[in-house]
mmCIF file of C-alpha atoms in Angstrom:
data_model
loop_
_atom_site.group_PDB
_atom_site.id
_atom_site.type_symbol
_atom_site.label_atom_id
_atom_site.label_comp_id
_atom_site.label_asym_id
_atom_site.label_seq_id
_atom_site.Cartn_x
_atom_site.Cartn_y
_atom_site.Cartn_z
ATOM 1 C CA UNK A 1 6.847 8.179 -24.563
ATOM 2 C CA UNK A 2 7.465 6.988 -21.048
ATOM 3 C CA UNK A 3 6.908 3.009 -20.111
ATOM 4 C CA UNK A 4 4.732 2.797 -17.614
ATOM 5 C CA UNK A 5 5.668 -0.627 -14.836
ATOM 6 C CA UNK A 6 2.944 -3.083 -14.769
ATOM 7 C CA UNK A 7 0.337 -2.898 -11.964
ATOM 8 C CA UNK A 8 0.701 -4.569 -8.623
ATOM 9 C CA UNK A 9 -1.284 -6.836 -6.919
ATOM 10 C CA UNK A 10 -2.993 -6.336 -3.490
ATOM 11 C CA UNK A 11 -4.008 -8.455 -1.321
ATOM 12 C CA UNK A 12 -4.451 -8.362 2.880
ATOM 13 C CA UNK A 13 -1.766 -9.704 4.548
ATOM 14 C CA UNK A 14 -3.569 -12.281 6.605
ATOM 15 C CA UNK A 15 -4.608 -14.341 2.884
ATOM 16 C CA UNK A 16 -1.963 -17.228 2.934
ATOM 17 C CA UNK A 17 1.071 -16.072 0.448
ATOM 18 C CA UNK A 18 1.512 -17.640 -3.190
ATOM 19 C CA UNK A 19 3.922 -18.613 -5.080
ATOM 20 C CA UNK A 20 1.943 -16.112 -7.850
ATOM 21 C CA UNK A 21 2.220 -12.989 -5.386
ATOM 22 C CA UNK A 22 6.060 -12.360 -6.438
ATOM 23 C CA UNK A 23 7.832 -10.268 -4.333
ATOM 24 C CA UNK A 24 5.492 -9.770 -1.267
ATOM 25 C CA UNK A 25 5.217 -5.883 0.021
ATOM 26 C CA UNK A 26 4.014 -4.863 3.084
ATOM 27 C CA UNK A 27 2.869 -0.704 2.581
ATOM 28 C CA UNK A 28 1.557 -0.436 6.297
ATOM 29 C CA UNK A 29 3.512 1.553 8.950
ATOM 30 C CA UNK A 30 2.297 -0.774 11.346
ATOM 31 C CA UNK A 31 3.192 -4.643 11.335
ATOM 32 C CA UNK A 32 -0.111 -6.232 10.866
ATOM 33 C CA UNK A 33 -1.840 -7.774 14.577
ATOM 34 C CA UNK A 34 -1.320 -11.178 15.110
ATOM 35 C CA UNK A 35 1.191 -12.224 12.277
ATOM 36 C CA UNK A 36 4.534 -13.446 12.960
ATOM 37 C CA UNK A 37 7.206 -12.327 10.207
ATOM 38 C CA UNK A 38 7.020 -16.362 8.910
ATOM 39 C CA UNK A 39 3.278 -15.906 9.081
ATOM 40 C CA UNK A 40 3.614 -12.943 6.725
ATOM 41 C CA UNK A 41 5.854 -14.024 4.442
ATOM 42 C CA UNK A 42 7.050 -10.456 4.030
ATOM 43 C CA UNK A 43 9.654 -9.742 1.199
ATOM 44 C CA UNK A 44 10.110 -6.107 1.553
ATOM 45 C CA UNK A 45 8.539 -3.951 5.031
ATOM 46 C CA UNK A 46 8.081 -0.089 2.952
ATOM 47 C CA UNK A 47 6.713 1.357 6.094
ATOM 48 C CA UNK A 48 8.033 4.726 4.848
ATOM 49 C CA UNK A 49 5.757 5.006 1.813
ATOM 50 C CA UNK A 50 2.463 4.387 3.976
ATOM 51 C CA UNK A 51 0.336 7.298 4.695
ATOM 52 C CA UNK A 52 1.778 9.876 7.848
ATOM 53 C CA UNK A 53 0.279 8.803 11.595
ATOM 54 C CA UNK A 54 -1.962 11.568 11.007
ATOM 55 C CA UNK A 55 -3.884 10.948 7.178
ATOM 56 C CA UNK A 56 -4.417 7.081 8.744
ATOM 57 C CA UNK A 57 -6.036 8.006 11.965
ATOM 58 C CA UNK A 58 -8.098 10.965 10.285
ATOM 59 C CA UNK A 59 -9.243 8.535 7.379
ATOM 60 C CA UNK A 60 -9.718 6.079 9.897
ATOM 61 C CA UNK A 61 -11.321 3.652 7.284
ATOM 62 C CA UNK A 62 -14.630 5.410 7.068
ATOM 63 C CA UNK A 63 -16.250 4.984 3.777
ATOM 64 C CA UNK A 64 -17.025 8.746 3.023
ATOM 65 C CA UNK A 65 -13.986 10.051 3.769
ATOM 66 C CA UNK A 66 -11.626 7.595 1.020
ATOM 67 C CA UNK A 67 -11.953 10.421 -1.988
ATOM 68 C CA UNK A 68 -10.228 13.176 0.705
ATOM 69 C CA UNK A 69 -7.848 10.101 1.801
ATOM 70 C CA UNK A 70 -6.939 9.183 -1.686
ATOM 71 C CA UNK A 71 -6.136 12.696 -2.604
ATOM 72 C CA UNK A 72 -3.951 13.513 0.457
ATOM 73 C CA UNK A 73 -2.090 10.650 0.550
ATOM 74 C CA UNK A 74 -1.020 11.213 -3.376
ATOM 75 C CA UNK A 75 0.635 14.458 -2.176
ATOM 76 C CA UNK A 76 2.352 12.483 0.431
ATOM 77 C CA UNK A 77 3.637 10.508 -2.115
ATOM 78 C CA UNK A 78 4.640 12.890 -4.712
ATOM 79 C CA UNK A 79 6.780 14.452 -1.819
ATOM 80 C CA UNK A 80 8.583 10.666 -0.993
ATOM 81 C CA UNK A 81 10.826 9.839 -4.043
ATOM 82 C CA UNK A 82 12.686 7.413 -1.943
ATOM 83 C CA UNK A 83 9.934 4.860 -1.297
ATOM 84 C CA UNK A 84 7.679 5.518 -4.267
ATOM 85 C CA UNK A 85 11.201 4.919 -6.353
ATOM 86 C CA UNK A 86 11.826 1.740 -4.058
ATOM 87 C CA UNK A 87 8.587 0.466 -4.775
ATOM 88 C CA UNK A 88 8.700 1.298 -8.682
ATOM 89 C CA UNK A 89 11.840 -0.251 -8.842
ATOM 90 C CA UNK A 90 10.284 -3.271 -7.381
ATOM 91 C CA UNK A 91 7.624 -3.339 -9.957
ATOM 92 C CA UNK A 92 9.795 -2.828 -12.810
ATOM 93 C CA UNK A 93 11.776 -5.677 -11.790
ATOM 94 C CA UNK A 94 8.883 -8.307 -11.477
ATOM 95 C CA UNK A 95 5.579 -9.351 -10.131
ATOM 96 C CA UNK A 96 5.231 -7.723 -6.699
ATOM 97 C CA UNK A 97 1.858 -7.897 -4.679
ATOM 98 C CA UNK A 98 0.968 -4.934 -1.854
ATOM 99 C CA UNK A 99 0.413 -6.209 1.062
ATOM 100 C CA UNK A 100 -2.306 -4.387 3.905
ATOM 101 C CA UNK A 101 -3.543 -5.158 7.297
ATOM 102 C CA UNK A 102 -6.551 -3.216 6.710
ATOM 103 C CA UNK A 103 -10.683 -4.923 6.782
ATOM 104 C CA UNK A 104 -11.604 -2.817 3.699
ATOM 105 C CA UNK A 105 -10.030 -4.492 1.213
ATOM 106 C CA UNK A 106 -11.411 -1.591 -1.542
ATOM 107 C CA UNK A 107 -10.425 0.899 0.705
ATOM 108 C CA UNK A 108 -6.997 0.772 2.022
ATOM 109 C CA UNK A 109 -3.955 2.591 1.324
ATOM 110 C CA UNK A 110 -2.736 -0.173 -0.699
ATOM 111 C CA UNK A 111 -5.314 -0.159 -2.822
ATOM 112 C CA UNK A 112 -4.535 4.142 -3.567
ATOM 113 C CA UNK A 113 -0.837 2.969 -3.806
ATOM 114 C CA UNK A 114 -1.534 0.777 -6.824
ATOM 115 C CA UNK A 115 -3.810 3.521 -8.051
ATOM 116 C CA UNK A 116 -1.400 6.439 -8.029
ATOM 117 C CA UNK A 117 1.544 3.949 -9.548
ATOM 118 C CA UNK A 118 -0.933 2.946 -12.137
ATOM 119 C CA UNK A 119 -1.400 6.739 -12.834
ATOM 120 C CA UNK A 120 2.385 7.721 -12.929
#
């Protein structure tokens, strides 16, 4: 019976950082608009496990479309053992929070990130 690592938390990366949000992941390709790296307080940049150039701009945030997103980007991920091991590693170690840029704080590839490490 395989231990499964403890769910992170996720939170936008513009919320001021807490002592409770552990080691402090930023998942976005991008570095968030407007934040210097003090600003962020950015443990870890995985830019490699967030989704390709082409899944972002195609889910582009729009409600509908975050089933399709969710499902696409899990095949990304179950094709990148190096960051999805990175970031498990990370979890199993402590209490990490996933940091976005995103609005949509349900709907954000952070949010699927936690879901799909939740599931595996």
């Amino acid at each position: 019976m395989s231990r499964r690592s403890p769910r992170p938390g996720v939170k936008r990366v513009y919320e001021p950082p807490q002592a409770s949000d552990g080691t402090r992941v930023l998942v976005d390709r991008i570095w968030p608009r407007g934040l210097t790296k003090e600003q962020a307080s950015v443990d870890v940049w995985l830019r490699d496990i967030a989704p390709s150039a082409g899944l972002r701009t195609w889910f582009g945030h729009i409600p509908n479309r975050w089933r399709e997103f969710q499902k696409q980007y899990f095949e990304e991920l179950r094709s990148n053992h190096t960051a999805v091991d990175h970031l498990t590693d990370l979890v199993s170690a402590g209490k990490v929070t996933l940091l976005f840029g995103a609005r949509d704080v349900e709907r954000n590839n952070a949010v699927a990130l936690a879901d799909y490490l939740a599931a595996h």
